[in-house]
Short mmCIF file of C-alpha atoms in Angstrom, two decimals:
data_model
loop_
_atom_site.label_atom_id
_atom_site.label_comp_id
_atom_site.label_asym_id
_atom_site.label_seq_id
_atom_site.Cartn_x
_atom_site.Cartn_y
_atom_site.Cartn_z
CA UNK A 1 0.00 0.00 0.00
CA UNK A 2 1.43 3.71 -1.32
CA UNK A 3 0.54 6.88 -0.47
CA UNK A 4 1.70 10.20 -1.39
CA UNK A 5 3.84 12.22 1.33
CA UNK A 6 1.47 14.25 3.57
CA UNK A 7 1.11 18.08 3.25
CA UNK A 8 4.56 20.06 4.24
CA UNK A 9 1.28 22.35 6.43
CA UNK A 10 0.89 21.68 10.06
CA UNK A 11 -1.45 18.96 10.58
CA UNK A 12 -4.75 19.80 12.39
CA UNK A 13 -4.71 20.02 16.34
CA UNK A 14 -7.55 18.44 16.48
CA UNK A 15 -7.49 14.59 15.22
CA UNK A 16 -10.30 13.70 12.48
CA UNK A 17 -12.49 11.07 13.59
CA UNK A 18 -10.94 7.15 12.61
CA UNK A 19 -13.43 6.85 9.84
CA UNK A 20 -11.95 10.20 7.88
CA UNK A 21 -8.93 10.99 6.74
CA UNK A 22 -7.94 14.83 6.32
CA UNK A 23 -5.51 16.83 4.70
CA UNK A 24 -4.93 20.20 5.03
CA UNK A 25 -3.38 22.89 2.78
CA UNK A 26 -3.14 26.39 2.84
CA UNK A 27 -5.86 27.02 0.47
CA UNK A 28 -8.29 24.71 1.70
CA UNK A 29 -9.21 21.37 4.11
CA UNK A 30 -10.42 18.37 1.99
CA UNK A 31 -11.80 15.84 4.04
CA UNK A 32 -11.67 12.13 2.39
CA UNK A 33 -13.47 8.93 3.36
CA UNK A 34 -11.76 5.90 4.71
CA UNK A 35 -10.36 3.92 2.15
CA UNK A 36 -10.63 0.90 4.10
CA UNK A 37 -13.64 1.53 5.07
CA UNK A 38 -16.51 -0.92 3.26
CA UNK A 39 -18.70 2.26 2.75
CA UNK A 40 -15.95 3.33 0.40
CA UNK A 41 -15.13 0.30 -1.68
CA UNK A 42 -18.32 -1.63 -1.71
CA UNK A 43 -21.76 -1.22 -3.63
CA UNK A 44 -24.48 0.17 -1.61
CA UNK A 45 -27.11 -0.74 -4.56
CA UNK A 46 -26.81 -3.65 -6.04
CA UNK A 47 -28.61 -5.12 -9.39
CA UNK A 48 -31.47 -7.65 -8.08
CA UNK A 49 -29.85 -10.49 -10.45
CA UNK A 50 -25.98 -10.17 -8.30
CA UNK A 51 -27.98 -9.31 -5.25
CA UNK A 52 -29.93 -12.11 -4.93
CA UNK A 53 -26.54 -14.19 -4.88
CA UNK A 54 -24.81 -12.58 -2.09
CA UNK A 55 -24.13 -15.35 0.50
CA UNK A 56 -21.10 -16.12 3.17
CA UNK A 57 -18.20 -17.56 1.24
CA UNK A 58 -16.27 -20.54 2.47
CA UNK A 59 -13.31 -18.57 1.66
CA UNK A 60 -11.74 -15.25 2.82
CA UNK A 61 -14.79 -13.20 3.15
CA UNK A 62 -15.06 -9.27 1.43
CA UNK A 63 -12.83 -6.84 3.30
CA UNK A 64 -10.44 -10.07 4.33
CA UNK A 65 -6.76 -9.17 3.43
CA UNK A 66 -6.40 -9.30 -0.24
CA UNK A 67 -9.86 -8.71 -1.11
CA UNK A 68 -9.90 -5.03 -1.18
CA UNK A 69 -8.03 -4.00 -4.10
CA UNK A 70 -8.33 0.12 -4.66
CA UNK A 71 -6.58 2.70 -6.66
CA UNK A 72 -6.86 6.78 -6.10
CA UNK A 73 -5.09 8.72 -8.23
CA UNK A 74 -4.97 12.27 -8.79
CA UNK A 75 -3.74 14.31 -12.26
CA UNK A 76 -2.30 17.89 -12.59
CA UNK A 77 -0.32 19.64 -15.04
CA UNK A 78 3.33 20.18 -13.34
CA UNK A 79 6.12 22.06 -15.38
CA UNK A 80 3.98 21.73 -18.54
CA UNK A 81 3.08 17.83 -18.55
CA UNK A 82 0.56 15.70 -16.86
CA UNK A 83 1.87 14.32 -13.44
CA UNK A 84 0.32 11.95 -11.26
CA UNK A 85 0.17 14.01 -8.04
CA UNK A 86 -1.82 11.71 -5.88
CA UNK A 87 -1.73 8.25 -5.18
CA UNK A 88 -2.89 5.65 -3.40
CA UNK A 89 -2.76 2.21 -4.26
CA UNK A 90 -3.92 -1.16 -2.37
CA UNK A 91 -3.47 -4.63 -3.80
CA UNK A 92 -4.34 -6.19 -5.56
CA UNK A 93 -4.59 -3.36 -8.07
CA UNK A 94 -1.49 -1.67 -8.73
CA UNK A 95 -0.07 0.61 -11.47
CA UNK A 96 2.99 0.96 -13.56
CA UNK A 97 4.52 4.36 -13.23
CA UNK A 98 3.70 6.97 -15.72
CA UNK A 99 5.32 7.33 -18.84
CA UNK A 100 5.27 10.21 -21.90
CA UNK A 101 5.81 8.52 -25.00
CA UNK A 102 4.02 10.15 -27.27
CA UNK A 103 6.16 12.71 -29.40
CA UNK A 104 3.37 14.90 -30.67
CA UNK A 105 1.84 14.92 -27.21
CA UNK A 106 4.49 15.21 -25.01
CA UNK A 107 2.38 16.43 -22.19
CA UNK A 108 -0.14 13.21 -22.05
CA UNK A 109 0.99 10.76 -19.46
CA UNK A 110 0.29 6.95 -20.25
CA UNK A 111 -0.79 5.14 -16.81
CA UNK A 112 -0.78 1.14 -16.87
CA UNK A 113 -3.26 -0.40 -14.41
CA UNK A 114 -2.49 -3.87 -13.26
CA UNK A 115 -3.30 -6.80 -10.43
CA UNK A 116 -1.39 -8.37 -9.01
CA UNK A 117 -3.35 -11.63 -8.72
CA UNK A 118 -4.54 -14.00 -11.66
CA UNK A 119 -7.88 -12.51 -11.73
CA UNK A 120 -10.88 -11.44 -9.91
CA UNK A 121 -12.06 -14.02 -7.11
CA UNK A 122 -15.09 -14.54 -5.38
CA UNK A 123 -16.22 -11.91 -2.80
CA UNK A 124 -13.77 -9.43 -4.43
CA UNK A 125 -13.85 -5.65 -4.03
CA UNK A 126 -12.38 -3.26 -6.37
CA UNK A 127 -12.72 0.12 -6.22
CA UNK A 128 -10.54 2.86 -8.81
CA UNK A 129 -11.17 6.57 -8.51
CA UNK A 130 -9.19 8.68 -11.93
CA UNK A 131 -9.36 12.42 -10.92
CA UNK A 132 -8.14 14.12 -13.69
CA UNK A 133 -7.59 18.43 -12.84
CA UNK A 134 -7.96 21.30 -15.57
CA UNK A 135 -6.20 21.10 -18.65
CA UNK A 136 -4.98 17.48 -18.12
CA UNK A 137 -4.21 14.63 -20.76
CA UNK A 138 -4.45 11.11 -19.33
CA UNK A 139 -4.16 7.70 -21.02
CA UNK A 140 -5.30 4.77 -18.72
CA UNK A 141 -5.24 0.99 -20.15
CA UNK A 142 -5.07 -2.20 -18.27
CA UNK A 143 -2.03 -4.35 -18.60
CA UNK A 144 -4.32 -7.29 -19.45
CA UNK A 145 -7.71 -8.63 -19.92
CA UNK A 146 -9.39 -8.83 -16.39
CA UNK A 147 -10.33 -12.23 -16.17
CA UNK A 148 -12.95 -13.03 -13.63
CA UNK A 149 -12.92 -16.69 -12.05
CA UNK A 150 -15.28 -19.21 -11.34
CA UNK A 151 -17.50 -18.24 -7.83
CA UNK A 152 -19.05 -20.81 -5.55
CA UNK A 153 -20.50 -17.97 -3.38
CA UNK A 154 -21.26 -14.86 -3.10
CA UNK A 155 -20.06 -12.14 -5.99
CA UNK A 156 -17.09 -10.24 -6.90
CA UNK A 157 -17.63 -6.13 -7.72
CA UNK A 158 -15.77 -3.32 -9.29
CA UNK A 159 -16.15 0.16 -8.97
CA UNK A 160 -14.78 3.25 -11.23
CA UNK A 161 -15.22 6.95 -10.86
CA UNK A 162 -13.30 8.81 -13.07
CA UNK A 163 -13.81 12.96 -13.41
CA UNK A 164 -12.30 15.14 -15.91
CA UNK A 165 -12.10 18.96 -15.39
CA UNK A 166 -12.66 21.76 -17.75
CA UNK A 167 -9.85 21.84 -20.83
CA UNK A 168 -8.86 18.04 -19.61
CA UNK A 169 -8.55 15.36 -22.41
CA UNK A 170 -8.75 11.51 -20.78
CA UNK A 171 -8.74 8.09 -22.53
CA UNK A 172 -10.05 5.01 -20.10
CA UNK A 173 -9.29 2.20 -22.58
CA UNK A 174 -9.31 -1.15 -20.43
CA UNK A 175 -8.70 -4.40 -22.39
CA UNK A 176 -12.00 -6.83 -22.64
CA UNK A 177 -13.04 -8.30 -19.71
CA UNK A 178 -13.70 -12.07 -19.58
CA UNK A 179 -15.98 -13.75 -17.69
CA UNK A 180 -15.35 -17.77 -16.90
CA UNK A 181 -18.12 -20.39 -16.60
CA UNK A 182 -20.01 -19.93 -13.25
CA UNK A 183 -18.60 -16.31 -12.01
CA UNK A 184 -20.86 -13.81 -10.89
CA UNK A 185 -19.62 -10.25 -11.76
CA UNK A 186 -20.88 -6.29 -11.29
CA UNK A 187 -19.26 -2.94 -12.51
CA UNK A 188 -20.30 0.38 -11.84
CA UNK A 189 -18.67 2.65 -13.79
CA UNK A 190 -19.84 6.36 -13.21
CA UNK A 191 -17.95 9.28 -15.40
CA UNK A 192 -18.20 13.10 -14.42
CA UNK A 193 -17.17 15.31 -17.78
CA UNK A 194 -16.62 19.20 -16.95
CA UNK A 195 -17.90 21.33 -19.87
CA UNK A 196 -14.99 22.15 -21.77
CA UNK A 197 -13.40 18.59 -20.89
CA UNK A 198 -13.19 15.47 -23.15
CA UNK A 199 -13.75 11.58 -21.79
CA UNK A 200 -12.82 8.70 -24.86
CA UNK A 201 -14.78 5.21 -22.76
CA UNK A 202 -14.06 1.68 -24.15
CA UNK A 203 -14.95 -1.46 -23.18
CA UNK A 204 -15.32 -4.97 -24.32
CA UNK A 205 -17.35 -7.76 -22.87
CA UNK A 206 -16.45 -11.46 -24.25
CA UNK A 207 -18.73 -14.55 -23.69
CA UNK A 208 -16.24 -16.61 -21.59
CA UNK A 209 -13.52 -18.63 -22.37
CA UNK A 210 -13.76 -19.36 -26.04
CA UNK A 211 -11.33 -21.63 -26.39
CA UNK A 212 -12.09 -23.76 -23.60
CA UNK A 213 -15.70 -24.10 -25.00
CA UNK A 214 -17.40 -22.05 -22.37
CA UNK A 215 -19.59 -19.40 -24.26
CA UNK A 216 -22.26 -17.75 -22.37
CA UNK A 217 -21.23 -20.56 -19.01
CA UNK A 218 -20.85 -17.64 -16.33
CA UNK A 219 -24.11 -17.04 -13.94
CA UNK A 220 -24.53 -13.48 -14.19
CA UNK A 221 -22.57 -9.84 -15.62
CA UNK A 222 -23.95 -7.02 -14.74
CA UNK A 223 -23.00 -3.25 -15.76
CA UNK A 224 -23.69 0.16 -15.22
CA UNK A 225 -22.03 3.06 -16.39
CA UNK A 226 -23.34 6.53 -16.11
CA UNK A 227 -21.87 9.78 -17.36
CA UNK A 228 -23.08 13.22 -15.85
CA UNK A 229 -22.05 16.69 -15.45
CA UNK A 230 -20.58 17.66 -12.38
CA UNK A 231 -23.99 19.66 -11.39
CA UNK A 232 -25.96 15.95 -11.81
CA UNK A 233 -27.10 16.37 -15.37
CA UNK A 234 -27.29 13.25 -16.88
CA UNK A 235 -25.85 12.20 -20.56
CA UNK A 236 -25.96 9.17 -20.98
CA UNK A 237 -26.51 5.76 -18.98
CA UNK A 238 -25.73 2.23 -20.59
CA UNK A 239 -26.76 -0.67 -18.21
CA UNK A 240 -26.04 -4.61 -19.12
CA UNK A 241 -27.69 -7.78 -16.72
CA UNK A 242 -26.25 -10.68 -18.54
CA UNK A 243 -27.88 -13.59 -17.33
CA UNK A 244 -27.71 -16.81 -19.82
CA UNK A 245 -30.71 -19.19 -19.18
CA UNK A 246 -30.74 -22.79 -20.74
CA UNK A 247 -30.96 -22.11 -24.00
CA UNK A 248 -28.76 -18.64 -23.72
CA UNK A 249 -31.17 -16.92 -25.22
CA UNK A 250 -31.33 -14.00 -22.79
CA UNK A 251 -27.92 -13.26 -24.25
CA UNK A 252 -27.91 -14.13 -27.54
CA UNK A 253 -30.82 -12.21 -28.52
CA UNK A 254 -30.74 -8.98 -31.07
CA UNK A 255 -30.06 -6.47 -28.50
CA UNK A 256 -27.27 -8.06 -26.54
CA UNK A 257 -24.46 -10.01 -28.63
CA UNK A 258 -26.81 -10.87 -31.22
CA UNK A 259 -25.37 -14.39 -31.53
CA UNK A 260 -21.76 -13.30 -31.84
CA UNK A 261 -18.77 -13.89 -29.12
CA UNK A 262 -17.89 -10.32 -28.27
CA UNK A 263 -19.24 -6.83 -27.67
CA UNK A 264 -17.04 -3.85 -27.79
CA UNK A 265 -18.13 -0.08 -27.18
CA UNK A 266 -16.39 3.28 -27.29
CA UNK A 267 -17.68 6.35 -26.13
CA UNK A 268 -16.30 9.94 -26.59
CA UNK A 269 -18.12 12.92 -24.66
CA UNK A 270 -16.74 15.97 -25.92
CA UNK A 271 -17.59 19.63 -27.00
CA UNK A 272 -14.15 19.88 -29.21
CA UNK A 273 -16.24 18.90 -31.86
CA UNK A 274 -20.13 18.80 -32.84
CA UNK A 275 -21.40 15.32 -31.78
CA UNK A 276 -22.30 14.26 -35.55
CA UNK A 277 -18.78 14.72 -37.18
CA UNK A 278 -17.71 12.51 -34.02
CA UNK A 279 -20.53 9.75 -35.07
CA UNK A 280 -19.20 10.06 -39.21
CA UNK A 281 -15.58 9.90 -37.76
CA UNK A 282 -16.46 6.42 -35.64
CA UNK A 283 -18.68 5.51 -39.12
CA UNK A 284 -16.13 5.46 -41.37
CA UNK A 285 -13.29 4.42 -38.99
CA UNK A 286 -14.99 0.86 -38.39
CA UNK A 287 -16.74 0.62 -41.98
CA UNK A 288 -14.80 -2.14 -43.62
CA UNK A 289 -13.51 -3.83 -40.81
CA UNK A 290 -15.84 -6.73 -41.26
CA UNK A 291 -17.87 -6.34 -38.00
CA UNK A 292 -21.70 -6.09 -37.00
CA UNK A 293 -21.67 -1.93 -35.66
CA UNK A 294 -23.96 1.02 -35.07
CA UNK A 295 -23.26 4.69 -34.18
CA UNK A 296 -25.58 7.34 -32.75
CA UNK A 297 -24.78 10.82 -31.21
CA UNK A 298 -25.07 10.94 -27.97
CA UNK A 299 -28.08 12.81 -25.88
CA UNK A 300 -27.77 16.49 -25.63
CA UNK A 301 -25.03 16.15 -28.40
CA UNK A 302 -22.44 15.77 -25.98
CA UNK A 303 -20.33 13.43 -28.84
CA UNK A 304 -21.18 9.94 -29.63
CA UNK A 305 -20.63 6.60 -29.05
CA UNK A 306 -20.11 3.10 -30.97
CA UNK A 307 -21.18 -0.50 -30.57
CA UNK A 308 -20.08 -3.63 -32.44
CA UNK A 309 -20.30 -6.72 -32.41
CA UNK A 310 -18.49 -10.02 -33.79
CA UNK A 311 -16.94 -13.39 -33.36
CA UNK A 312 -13.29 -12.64 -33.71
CA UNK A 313 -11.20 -10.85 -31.08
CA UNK A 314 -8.65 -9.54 -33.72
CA UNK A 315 -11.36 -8.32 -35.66
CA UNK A 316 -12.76 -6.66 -32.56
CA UNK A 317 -9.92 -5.30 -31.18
CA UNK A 318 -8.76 -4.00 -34.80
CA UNK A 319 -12.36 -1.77 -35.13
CA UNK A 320 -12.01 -0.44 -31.82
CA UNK A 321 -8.35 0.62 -31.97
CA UNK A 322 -9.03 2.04 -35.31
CA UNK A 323 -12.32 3.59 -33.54
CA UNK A 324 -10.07 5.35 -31.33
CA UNK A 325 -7.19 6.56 -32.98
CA UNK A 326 -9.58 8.38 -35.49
CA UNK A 327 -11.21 10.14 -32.32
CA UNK A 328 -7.82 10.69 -30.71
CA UNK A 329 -7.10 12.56 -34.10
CA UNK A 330 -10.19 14.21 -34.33
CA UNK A 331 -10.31 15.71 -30.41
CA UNK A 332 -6.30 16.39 -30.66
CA UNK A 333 -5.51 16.91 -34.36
CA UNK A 334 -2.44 14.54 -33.42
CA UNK A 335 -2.37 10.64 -34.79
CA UNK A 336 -2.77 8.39 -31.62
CA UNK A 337 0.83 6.71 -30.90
CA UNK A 338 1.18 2.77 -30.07
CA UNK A 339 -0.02 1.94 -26.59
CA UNK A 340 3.11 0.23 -25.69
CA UNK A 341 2.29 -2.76 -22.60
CA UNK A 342 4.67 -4.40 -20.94
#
């Protein structure tokens, strides 16, 4: 566990109660919740399909020492470039240190989230908070696919918040996320765009381990992302309750993967440019790929957003790299450099 040294101000005389943690500058007192606390890392409201599941595991329970995995980081522009000034970090999640490798944006920092484990375990608790200040560029990827195991009892849950200030510019471009037969999964994912700031979303949900046979075998995936304004307005909401039946149809059907083995999205919320030259940039950028897609603008013409679907992962991961790096060049007027992993 890694934090950032405290304040160089005098600490309060007064001690904050054990369930707060505050730090003190000279400008202001911000007053943060405990991360250890299961207020702060677990879901108050859960989907009724993961909900009905929850049930005393006959292994470490949630909140047992490597259960908890949470990431806090903070961005601000230091000296002309994006720094991580803030962090805290609890594994199993963990983070390569930030790196600038992109010539034409020399400014953007690349950040590498990673666990340290195999994958996500029953009775898990994830929680990842991206705060991203004014004027900001931020690239965030995942080392690898999150792979979430087989569950006996009880669930596993991950939660993101991720807010981007006005004149900020942040990519949150996780690889997919596989679910194995019989795991029981939720994600909340809830995005807070500053006018005048820019969010690029992706994600990609697979049907299980293809080439073990399993499509469709896990008992329930559930998502919810929301993106809002930092005064509550909603933009846009996408929710997903994955729950295959006998015959899979409940996830096979024409408005879920539609009989294919993967579903990809990308969503960019921006006012650099009118919402339907983003939609005829994500258009053309995935036309001729050779995948099932559809783009719309999003409400209040805050940008757009893409959905496609198909059998092949290359395929899939080809349309939505190509998806981004046409927005990247769009919102920046710079061509999007290789995402180098380790």
């Amino acid at each position: 566990m890694t934090t950032l040294p405290p304040p160089t101000t005098p600490p309060p005389t007064t001690p904050p109660p054990a369930s707060l943690t505050t730090t003190a500058t000279t400008r202001e007192t911000t007053t943060r919740p405990d991360r250890l606390d299961e207020r702060y890392y677990g879901v108050d409201r859960l989907p009724p399909e993961v909900a009905a599941l929850r049930s005393a595991p006959d292994t470490l329970g949630p909140g047992s020492p490597a259960k908890v995995g949470i990431l806090d980081l903070g961005f601000a522009v230091r000296g002309g470039r994006t720094e991580l000034v803030e962090r805290y970090q609890k594994s199993p999640l963990q983070l390569i240190r930030p790196l600038w490798t992109d010539p034409d944006m020399p400014g953007m920092t690349y950040v590498c989230l990673m666990a340290t484990g195999g994958g996500v375990a029953q009775a898990d608790r994830y929680r990842m908070d991206f705060r991203c200040g004014p004027g900001t560029e931020v690239h965030l990827t995942t080392q690898a696919a999150t792979k979430v195991f087989r569950m006996e009892h009880d669930h596993a849950a991950q939660r993101v918040h991720l807010t981007a200030d006005e004149g900020s510019y942040v990519e949150y471009l996780p690889d997919p996320v596989i679910p194995f037969e019989g795991s029981r999964f939720y994600q909340r994912t809830e995005v807070t765009v500053a006018p005048g700031a820019t969010v690029v979303l992706g994600d990609t949900v697979t049907a299980g381990r293809l080439a073990r046979g399993e499509r469709h075998a896990y008992r329930v995936f559930a998502a919810d992302l929301r993106i809002s304004r930092p005064d509550g307005t909603l933009l846009a909401v996408d929710t997903q309750r994955l729950c295959p039946d006998g015959d899979r149809s409940g996830v096979l059907g024409p408005a879920v993967f539609a009989g294919h083995d993967h579903v990809s999205s990308l969503y960019a919320v921006t006012d650099r440019a009118p919402a339907t030259e983003v939609a005829d940039v994500l258009h053309e950028a995935v036309a001729g790929h050779g995948v099932m897609y559809g783009v719309s603008v999003l409400p209040r013409e805050c940008g757009a957003w893409l959905r496609l679907l198909d059998d092949s992962p290359v395929r899939v991961a080809a349309a939505h790299t190509a998806a981004w790096a046409a927005v990247h060049r769009l919102l920046t007027g710079h061509p999007a450099p290789p995402v180098r992993k380790p």
